[in-house]
PDB file of C-alpha atoms and ligand atoms in Angstrom:
ATOM      1  CA  MET A   8     -14.402  65.280  28.940  1.00 95.00           C
ATOM      2  CA  ASP A   9     -12.716  63.463  25.884  1.00 96.00           C
ATOM      3  CA  TYR A  10     -10.407  60.569  26.342  1.00 98.00           C
ATOM      4  CA  ARG A  11      -8.315  58.772  23.636  1.00 98.00           C
ATOM      5  CA  PHE A  12      -7.947  54.871  24.183  1.00 98.00           C
ATOM      6  CA  LYS A  13      -5.376  52.921  22.469  1.00 98.00           C
ATOM      7  CA  ILE A  14      -6.384  49.318  22.763  1.00 98.00           C
ATOM      8  CA  LYS A  15      -4.675  46.105  21.662  1.00 98.00           C
ATOM      9  CA  ARG A  16      -6.990  44.050  19.627  1.00 98.00           C
ATOM     10  CA  TYR A  17      -6.770  40.569  18.457  1.00 98.00           C
ATOM     11  CA  ASN A  18      -9.242  38.281  16.823  1.00 98.00           C
ATOM     12  CA  PRO A  19      -7.728  34.769  16.398  1.00 96.00           C
ATOM     13  CA  GLU A  20     -10.270  34.170  13.512  1.00 96.00           C
ATOM     14  CA  THR A  21      -9.169  36.895  11.231  1.00 96.00           C
ATOM     15  CA  ASP A  22      -5.727  38.311  12.501  1.00 97.00           C
ATOM     16  CA  LYS A  23      -2.277  36.864  12.391  1.00 96.00           C
ATOM     17  CA  LYS A  24      -1.121  39.003  15.351  1.00 96.00           C
ATOM     18  CA  PRO A  25      -2.413  41.517  17.645  1.00 98.00           C
ATOM     19  CA  HIS A  26      -2.535  45.196  16.657  1.00 98.00           C
ATOM     20  CA  TRP A  27      -3.571  48.574  18.314  1.00 98.00           C
ATOM     21  CA  GLU A  28      -6.940  50.465  17.569  1.00 98.00           C
ATOM     22  CA  GLU A  29      -7.817  54.019  18.766  1.00 98.00           C
ATOM     23  CA  TYR A  30     -11.116  55.124  19.963  1.00 98.00           C
ATOM     24  CA  ASN A  31     -12.239  58.671  21.332  1.00 98.00           C
ATOM     25  CA  ILE A  32     -14.806  58.439  23.899  1.00 97.00           C
ATOM     26  CA  GLN A  33     -16.443  60.741  26.519  1.00 96.00           C
ATOM     27  CA  ALA A  34     -16.287  60.215  30.353  1.00 97.00           C
ATOM     28  CA  GLU A  35     -16.374  61.684  33.509  1.00 98.00           C
ATOM     29  CA  PRO A  36     -12.821  62.222  35.161  1.00 98.00           C
ATOM     30  CA  THR A  37     -14.470  60.232  38.147  1.00 98.00           C
ATOM     31  CA  ASP A  38     -15.671  57.462  35.775  1.00 98.00           C
ATOM     32  CA  ARG A  39     -13.543  54.135  36.092  1.00 98.00           C
ATOM     33  CA  LEU A  40     -11.543  52.812  33.275  1.00 98.00           C
ATOM     34  CA  LEU A  41     -13.987  49.932  33.119  1.00 98.00           C
ATOM     35  CA  ASP A  42     -16.824  52.442  32.200  1.00 98.00           C
ATOM     36  CA  GLY A  43     -14.498  53.736  29.453  1.00 98.00           C
ATOM     37  CA  LEU A  44     -14.149  50.252  28.104  1.00 98.00           C
ATOM     38  CA  HIS A  45     -18.015  49.802  28.193  1.00 98.00           C
ATOM     39  CA  ALA A  46     -18.111  53.147  26.378  1.00 98.00           C
ATOM     40  CA  VAL A  47     -16.029  51.804  23.656  1.00 98.00           C
ATOM     41  CA  LYS A  48     -17.975  48.519  23.331  1.00 98.00           C
ATOM     42  CA  TRP A  49     -21.415  50.006  23.636  1.00 97.00           C
ATOM     43  CA  TYR A  50     -20.919  53.033  21.382  1.00 97.00           C
ATOM     44  CA  HIS A  51     -18.086  52.412  19.026  1.00 97.00           C
ATOM     45  CA  ASP A  52     -17.382  48.616  18.428  1.00 98.00           C
ATOM     46  CA  GLY A  53     -19.623  45.939  20.021  1.00 98.00           C
ATOM     47  CA  THR A  54     -16.907  43.274  19.248  1.00 98.00           C
ATOM     48  CA  LEU A  55     -14.496  44.485  21.819  1.00 98.00           C
ATOM     49  CA  THR A  56     -13.912  41.642  24.208  1.00 98.00           C
ATOM     50  CA  PHE A  57     -12.912  41.926  27.984  1.00 98.00           C
ATOM     51  CA  ARG A  58     -13.647  40.111  31.228  1.00 98.00           C
ATOM     52  CA  ARG A  59     -15.348  41.902  34.005  1.00 97.00           C
ATOM     53  CA  SER A  60     -17.776  40.933  36.798  1.00 98.00           C
ATOM     54  CA  CYS A  61     -18.035  42.633  40.118  1.00 98.00           C
ATOM     55  CA  ALA A  62     -16.997  46.176  39.125  1.00 97.00           C
ATOM     56  CA  HIS A  63     -15.790  46.620  42.769  1.00 97.00           C
ATOM     57  CA  GLY A  64     -12.163  45.242  42.773  1.00 97.00           C
ATOM     58  CA  ILE A  65     -13.433  41.971  44.315  1.00 97.00           C
ATOM     59  CA  CYS A  66     -13.728  39.348  41.608  1.00 98.00           C
ATOM     60  CA  GLY A  67     -10.167  39.991  40.112  1.00 97.00           C
ATOM     61  CA  SER A  68     -11.473  39.283  36.472  1.00 98.00           C
ATOM     62  CA  ASP A  69     -10.503  42.729  35.053  1.00 98.00           C
ATOM     63  CA  ALA A  70      -6.933  42.792  35.570  1.00 98.00           C
ATOM     64  CA  LEU A  71      -5.155  44.415  32.290  1.00 98.00           C
ATOM     65  CA  MET A  72      -2.096  45.992  31.461  1.00 98.00           C
ATOM     66  CA  ILE A  73      -3.109  49.676  31.432  1.00 98.00           C
ATOM     67  CA  ASN A  74      -0.514  52.287  30.615  1.00 98.00           C
ATOM     68  CA  GLY A  75       2.142  49.628  30.726  1.00 97.00           C
ATOM     69  CA  ARG A  76       1.417  48.457  34.129  1.00 97.00           C
ATOM     70  CA  ASN A  77      -1.190  45.765  35.575  1.00 98.00           C
ATOM     71  CA  GLN A  78      -4.044  47.323  37.177  1.00 98.00           C
ATOM     72  CA  LEU A  79      -7.756  46.475  37.900  1.00 98.00           C
ATOM     73  CA  ALA A  80      -9.676  48.514  35.313  1.00 98.00           C
ATOM     74  CA  CYS A  81     -12.700  48.853  37.779  1.00 98.00           C
ATOM     75  CA  LYS A  82     -10.311  50.368  40.309  1.00 98.00           C
ATOM     76  CA  LEU A  83      -8.701  52.963  38.226  1.00 98.00           C
ATOM     77  CA  VAL A  84     -10.439  56.222  37.633  1.00 98.00           C
ATOM     78  CA  MET A  85     -10.173  57.880  34.228  1.00 98.00           C
ATOM     79  CA  GLN A  86      -8.384  61.217  35.441  1.00 98.00           C
ATOM     80  CA  GLU A  87      -5.681  59.050  37.054  1.00 98.00           C
ATOM     81  CA  ALA A  88      -5.302  56.760  33.940  1.00 98.00           C
ATOM     82  CA  GLN A  89      -4.804  59.985  31.836  1.00 98.00           C
ATOM     83  CA  LYS A  90      -2.217  61.313  34.335  1.00 98.00           C
ATOM     84  CA  GLN A  91      -0.448  57.798  34.090  1.00 98.00           C
ATOM     85  CA  ALA A  92      -0.662  58.153  30.195  1.00 98.00           C
ATOM     86  CA  GLY A  93       0.880  61.831  30.251  1.00 97.00           C
ATOM     87  CA  LYS A  94      -1.012  64.789  28.814  1.00 95.00           C
ATOM     88  CA  ASN A  95      -2.569  64.441  25.163  1.00 95.00           C
ATOM     89  CA  GLN A  96      -1.367  60.798  25.143  1.00 98.00           C
ATOM     90  CA  PRO A  97      -3.651  57.993  24.558  1.00 98.00           C
ATOM     91  CA  ILE A  98      -4.507  55.612  27.596  1.00 98.00           C
ATOM     92  CA  THR A  99      -3.179  52.309  26.434  1.00 98.00           C
ATOM     93  CA  VAL A 100      -4.928  49.073  27.260  1.00 98.00           C
ATOM     94  CA  GLU A 101      -3.476  45.641  26.692  1.00 98.00           C
ATOM     95  CA  PRO A 102      -4.251  41.908  27.848  1.00 98.00           C
ATOM     96  CA  LEU A 103      -2.196  40.624  30.918  1.00 98.00           C
ATOM     97  CA  ARG A 104       1.342  39.627  29.739  1.00 97.00           C
ATOM     98  CA  ALA A 105       2.579  36.062  29.496  1.00 96.00           C
ATOM     99  CA  PHE A 106      -0.686  34.275  29.040  1.00 97.00           C
ATOM    100  CA  PRO A 107      -2.112  33.253  25.744  1.00 97.00           C
ATOM    101  CA  ILE A 108      -4.476  35.693  24.303  1.00 98.00           C
ATOM    102  CA  VAL A 109      -8.071  34.253  23.733  1.00 98.00           C
ATOM    103  CA  LYS A 110      -9.502  37.358  22.062  1.00 98.00           C
ATOM    104  CA  ASP A 111      -8.601  41.109  22.522  1.00 98.00           C
ATOM    105  CA  LEU A 112      -8.102  41.685  26.356  1.00 98.00           C
ATOM    106  CA  VAL A 113      -9.049  38.267  27.329  1.00 98.00           C
ATOM    107  CA  VAL A 114      -6.517  35.807  28.113  1.00 98.00           C
ATOM    108  CA  ASP A 115      -6.569  31.964  28.847  1.00 98.00           C
ATOM    109  CA  MET A 116      -6.109  31.644  32.445  1.00 97.00           C
ATOM    110  CA  GLU A 117      -6.095  27.748  32.601  1.00 97.00           C
ATOM    111  CA  GLY A 118      -2.500  27.497  33.312  1.00 97.00           C
ATOM    112  CA  PHE A 119      -2.570  29.949  36.114  1.00 98.00           C
ATOM    113  CA  PHE A 120      -5.434  28.308  37.685  1.00 98.00           C
ATOM    114  CA  ALA A 121      -3.778  24.703  37.352  1.00 98.00           C
ATOM    115  CA  LYS A 122      -0.733  26.097  39.169  1.00 97.00           C
ATOM    116  CA  TYR A 123      -3.289  27.554  41.965  1.00 98.00           C
ATOM    117  CA  ARG A 124      -4.814  24.231  42.169  1.00 97.00           C
ATOM    118  CA  ALA A 125      -1.570  22.450  42.662  1.00 96.00           C
ATOM    119  CA  ILE A 126      -0.755  24.049  45.838  1.00 96.00           C
ATOM    120  CA  LYS A 127      -3.985  22.727  47.237  1.00 96.00           C
ATOM    121  CA  PRO A 128      -5.741  26.067  48.149  1.00 97.00           C
ATOM    122  CA  TYR A 129      -8.122  24.550  50.717  1.00 97.00           C
ATOM    123  CA  LEU A 130      -8.138  23.677  54.442  1.00 96.00           C
ATOM    124  CA  ILE A 131      -6.995  20.213  55.021  1.00 97.00           C
ATOM    125  CA  ASN A 132      -7.496  18.783  58.453  1.00 96.00           C
ATOM    126  CA  ASP A 133      -8.406  15.025  58.764  1.00 94.00           C
ATOM    127  CA  GLU A 134      -9.424  15.290  62.533  1.00 94.00           C
ATOM    128  CA  PRO A 135     -13.254  14.980  63.222  1.00 93.00           C
ATOM    129  CA  PRO A 136     -14.670  18.557  63.201  1.00 90.00           C
ATOM    130  CA  PRO A 137     -15.597  19.863  66.755  1.00 92.00           C
ATOM    131  CA  GLU A 138     -19.277  20.617  67.551  1.00 92.00           C
ATOM    132  CA  ARG A 139     -18.898  24.300  66.541  1.00 92.00           C
ATOM    133  CA  GLU A 140     -15.928  25.563  64.597  1.00 91.00           C
ATOM    134  CA  ARG A 141     -12.277  24.821  64.654  1.00 94.00           C
ATOM    135  CA  LEU A 142     -10.940  27.656  67.121  1.00 94.00           C
ATOM    136  CA  GLN A 143      -8.219  29.931  66.411  1.00 95.00           C
ATOM    137  CA  SER A 144      -6.682  32.819  68.402  1.00 97.00           C
ATOM    138  CA  ILE A 145      -6.631  36.379  67.207  1.00 97.00           C
ATOM    139  CA  ALA A 146      -2.824  36.108  67.026  1.00 98.00           C
ATOM    140  CA  GLU A 147      -3.263  32.789  64.981  1.00 97.00           C
ATOM    141  CA  ARG A 148      -5.630  34.342  62.581  1.00 97.00           C
ATOM    142  CA  GLU A 149      -3.669  37.480  62.123  1.00 97.00           C
ATOM    143  CA  ARG A 150      -0.706  35.218  61.037  1.00 97.00           C
ATOM    144  CA  PHE A 151      -2.063  34.886  57.321  1.00 98.00           C
ATOM    145  CA  ASP A 152      -4.356  37.811  57.302  1.00 97.00           C
ATOM    146  CA  ASP A 153      -2.508  39.651  54.468  1.00 98.00           C
ATOM    147  CA  THR A 154      -2.695  36.656  52.097  1.00 98.00           C
ATOM    148  CA  THR A 155      -6.248  36.149  52.611  1.00 98.00           C
ATOM    149  CA  LYS A 156      -6.918  39.351  50.637  1.00 98.00           C
ATOM    150  CA  CYS A 157      -5.728  37.653  47.285  1.00 98.00           C
ATOM    151  CA  ILE A 158      -8.469  37.907  44.705  1.00 98.00           C
ATOM    152  CA  LEU A 159      -6.774  35.742  42.045  1.00 98.00           C
ATOM    153  CA  CYS A 160      -6.365  38.386  39.505  1.00 98.00           C
ATOM    154  CA  ALA A 161      -2.916  37.248  38.273  1.00 98.00           C
ATOM    155  CA  ALA A 162      -1.668  40.807  37.974  1.00 98.00           C
ATOM    156  CA  CYS A 163       1.263  39.625  40.253  1.00 98.00           C
ATOM    157  CA  THR A 164       2.231  36.437  38.189  1.00 98.00           C
ATOM    158  CA  SER A 165       1.838  38.370  34.837  1.00 98.00           C
ATOM    159  CA  SER A 166       4.123  41.096  35.882  1.00 98.00           C
ATOM    160  CA  CYS A 167       6.918  38.706  36.991  1.00 98.00           C
ATOM    161  CA  PRO A 168      10.194  38.247  34.648  1.00 98.00           C
ATOM    162  CA  THR A 169      10.911  35.210  36.281  1.00 98.00           C
ATOM    163  CA  PHE A 170       7.626  33.643  35.142  1.00 98.00           C
ATOM    164  CA  TRP A 171       8.023  35.161  31.659  1.00 97.00           C
ATOM    165  CA  ALA A 172      11.277  33.318  31.256  1.00 97.00           C
ATOM    166  CA  ASP A 173      10.164  30.105  33.258  1.00 95.00           C
ATOM    167  CA  ARG A 174       6.773  28.956  32.607  1.00 91.00           C
ATOM    168  CA  GLU A 175       7.333  26.166  35.263  1.00 95.00           C
ATOM    169  CA  TYR A 176       7.574  28.636  37.877  1.00 98.00           C
ATOM    170  CA  VAL A 177       4.329  28.441  39.979  1.00 98.00           C
ATOM    171  CA  GLY A 178       4.397  32.285  40.212  1.00 98.00           C
ATOM    172  CA  PRO A 179       3.739  34.542  42.969  1.00 98.00           C
ATOM    173  CA  ALA A 180      -0.259  34.310  43.344  1.00 98.00           C
ATOM    174  CA  ALA A 181       0.005  30.529  43.874  1.00 98.00           C
ATOM    175  CA  ILE A 182       2.715  30.927  46.487  1.00 98.00           C
ATOM    176  CA  VAL A 183       0.572  33.803  48.251  1.00 98.00           C
ATOM    177  CA  GLN A 184      -2.286  31.354  48.378  1.00 98.00           C
ATOM    178  CA  ALA A 185       0.002  28.470  49.831  1.00 98.00           C
ATOM    179  CA  HIS A 186       1.092  30.903  52.331  1.00 98.00           C
ATOM    180  CA  ARG A 187      -2.484  31.431  53.210  1.00 98.00           C
ATOM    181  CA  PHE A 188      -2.749  27.804  54.315  1.00 98.00           C
ATOM    182  CA  ILE A 189       0.741  26.960  55.361  1.00 97.00           C
ATOM    183  CA  TYR A 190       0.513  29.740  58.066  1.00 97.00           C
ATOM    184  CA  ASP A 191      -3.228  28.629  59.194  1.00 97.00           C
ATOM    185  CA  SER A 192      -2.911  26.849  62.539  1.00 96.00           C
ATOM    186  CA  ARG A 193      -5.971  24.773  61.537  1.00 97.00           C
ATOM    187  CA  ASP A 194      -4.368  23.180  58.561  1.00 97.00           C
ATOM    188  CA  GLN A 195      -2.519  20.077  58.574  1.00 95.00           C
ATOM    189  CA  SER A 196      -0.800  19.619  55.161  1.00 95.00           C
ATOM    190  CA  THR A 197       1.900  22.144  55.449  1.00 94.00           C
ATOM    191  CA  ASP A 198       4.403  19.346  54.649  1.00 94.00           C
ATOM    192  CA  GLU A 199       2.684  18.385  51.320  1.00 95.00           C
ATOM    193  CA  ARG A 200       2.528  22.064  50.228  1.00 96.00           C
ATOM    194  CA  LEU A 201       6.038  22.730  51.032  1.00 96.00           C
ATOM    195  CA  THR A 202       7.193  19.732  49.211  1.00 95.00           C
ATOM    196  CA  ILE A 203       5.448  21.163  46.113  1.00 95.00           C
ATOM    197  CA  LEU A 204       7.119  24.481  46.593  1.00 97.00           C
ATOM    198  CA  GLY A 205      10.591  23.286  47.332  1.00 96.00           C
ATOM    199  CA  GLU A 206      10.947  21.606  44.191  1.00 95.00           C
ATOM    200  CA  ARG A 207      11.931  22.984  40.677  1.00 95.00           C
ATOM    201  CA  GLY A 208       9.447  25.644  39.796  1.00 96.00           C
ATOM    202  CA  GLY A 209       8.630  26.466  43.459  1.00 97.00           C
ATOM    203  CA  VAL A 210       9.615  29.330  45.705  1.00 97.00           C
ATOM    204  CA  TYR A 211      13.399  29.372  45.104  1.00 97.00           C
ATOM    205  CA  GLU A 212      12.882  30.369  41.532  1.00 97.00           C
ATOM    206  CA  CYS A 213      11.772  33.885  42.775  1.00 97.00           C
ATOM    207  CA  ARG A 214      14.664  36.321  42.026  1.00 96.00           C
ATOM    208  CA  SER A 215      13.202  39.101  44.400  1.00 95.00           C
ATOM    209  CA  ILE A 216      12.361  41.368  41.325  1.00 96.00           C
ATOM    210  CA  PHE A 217       9.304  42.809  43.353  1.00 96.00           C
ATOM    211  CA  ASN A 218       7.142  43.826  40.220  1.00 97.00           C
ATOM    212  CA  CYS A 219       4.526  41.353  41.947  1.00 98.00           C
ATOM    213  CA  VAL A 220       4.365  43.834  44.800  1.00 98.00           C
ATOM    214  CA  GLU A 221       3.906  46.874  42.787  1.00 97.00           C
ATOM    215  CA  ALA A 222       1.370  45.127  40.600  1.00 97.00           C
ATOM    216  CA  CYS A 223      -0.921  43.788  43.551  1.00 98.00           C
ATOM    217  CA  PRO A 224      -4.093  45.681  43.696  1.00 98.00           C
ATOM    218  CA  ARG A 225      -4.920  44.450  47.133  1.00 98.00           C
ATOM    219  CA  GLY A 226      -1.731  45.761  48.535  1.00 98.00           C
ATOM    220  CA  ILE A 227      -0.415  42.322  49.651  1.00 98.00           C
ATOM    221  CA  ASP A 228       3.260  42.045  50.643  1.00 98.00           C
ATOM    222  CA  VAL A 229       3.777  39.363  48.051  1.00 98.00           C
ATOM    223  CA  THR A 230       7.615  39.139  48.599  1.00 98.00           C
ATOM    224  CA  LYS A 231       7.010  38.890  52.326  1.00 98.00           C
ATOM    225  CA  ALA A 232       4.703  35.985  51.869  1.00 98.00           C
ATOM    226  CA  ILE A 233       7.259  34.455  49.503  1.00 98.00           C
ATOM    227  CA  ASN A 234      10.046  34.774  52.146  1.00 97.00           C
ATOM    228  CA  GLU A 235       7.816  33.453  54.752  1.00 98.00           C
ATOM    229  CA  VAL A 236       7.220  30.175  52.748  1.00 98.00           C
ATOM    230  CA  ARG A 237      10.928  29.855  52.266  1.00 97.00           C
ATOM    231  CA  GLN A 238      11.373  30.005  56.133  1.00 96.00           C
ATOM    232  CA  ALA A 239       8.920  27.504  56.558  1.00 96.00           C
ATOM    233  CA  LEU A 240      10.758  25.182  54.027  1.00 95.00           C
ATOM    234  CA  LEU A 241      14.099  25.662  56.090  1.00 91.00           C
ATOM    235  CA  PHE A 242      12.164  25.086  59.325  1.00 84.00           C
ATOM    236  CA  HIS A 243      10.433  21.951  58.160  1.00 75.00           C
ATOM    237  CA  SER A 244      13.374  20.301  56.324  1.00 58.00           C
TER     238      SER A 244
HETATM  239 FE1  SF4 B 323      -3.983  39.689  42.479  1.00 56.55          FE
HETATM  240 FE2  SF4 B 323      -2.359  40.287  44.585  1.00 56.55          FE
HETATM  241 FE3  SF4 B 323      -3.409  37.945  44.433  1.00 56.55          FE
HETATM  242 FE4  SF4 B 323      -1.573  38.483  42.874  1.00 56.55          FE
HETATM  243  S1  SF4 B 323      -1.357  38.397  45.222  1.00 56.55           S
HETATM  244  S2  SF4 B 323      -3.246  37.202  42.377  1.00 56.55           S
HETATM  245  S3  SF4 B 323      -1.798  40.383  42.479  1.00 56.55           S
HETATM  246  S4  SF4 B 323      -4.536  39.947  44.410  1.00 56.55           S
HETATM  247 FE1  F3S B 324       8.691  37.740  40.432  1.00 56.55          FE
HETATM  248 FE2  F3S B 324       7.904  38.923  42.427  1.00 56.55          FE
HETATM  249 FE3  F3S B 324       9.866  37.135  42.851  1.00 56.55          FE
HETATM  250  S1  F3S B 324       8.114  39.704  40.466  1.00 56.55           S
HETATM  251  S2  F3S B 324      10.725  37.161  40.923  1.00 56.55           S
HETATM  252  S3  F3S B 324       7.651  36.889  42.238  1.00 56.55           S
HETATM  253  S4  F3S B 324       9.653  38.936  43.813  1.00 56.55           S
HETATM  254 FE1  FES B 325     -14.361  42.575  39.552  1.00 56.55          FE
HETATM  255 FE2  FES B 325     -12.850  44.543  38.654  1.00 56.55          FE
HETATM  256  S1  FES B 325     -14.504  43.728  37.672  1.00 56.55           S
HETATM  257  S2  FES B 325     -12.416  43.212  40.105  1.00 56.55           S
END
């Protein structure tokens, strides 16, 4: 089938600002949008730049704004992308919003990962490790099951109007990652993480706009995680 792509392009070496370019490609309706981007790159313009790695919705590297909403290019099939765009309309592809563009569809994620690192996204437990593993009951493990699914694609943070307006806000992805450790019974650094998240730029900046929940390709209940971190703050204060 024929498909029309409208892709936002930007080369910092030659362009003053981003512009749209259109490409006609052939693809199967069940091909993924990522295959369509490969078709543009391989058969039309080898300079098109985008990130991808696993092609199976695991690495989180190909989150893009497709038809105006944040989605993973490798999880969206062409027929669905066309349905979203509307009959005879081009499928639009843009870089994630609110991050500086490096080139074409690639954005600078350094600020995003700095916020992620700030909440200490690793297990902290200073007690000597037992002979085997640190045990946990099924219920204890289930307590943070939802937030373990995060693949750090940044679709949530990039879709959050609070983050657009206030770049000090850590953003939903960092809070989801903090939740994963705050509610882990083996972790001992809850107070430290809550201190960071209780300050300016932390969980109280969230205005419950819910774009993050819609954007998450892993179906994580992001706002529930944010509210549970707020509850932990109340409990610990
Ligand atoms: Fe991506 Fe969802 Fe994790 Fe946000 S919470 S970074 S949208 S996987
Ligand atoms: Fe933003 Fe989600 Fe809160 S979109 S304002 S983090 S509910
Ligand atoms: Fe890894 Fe899409 S390429 S999530």
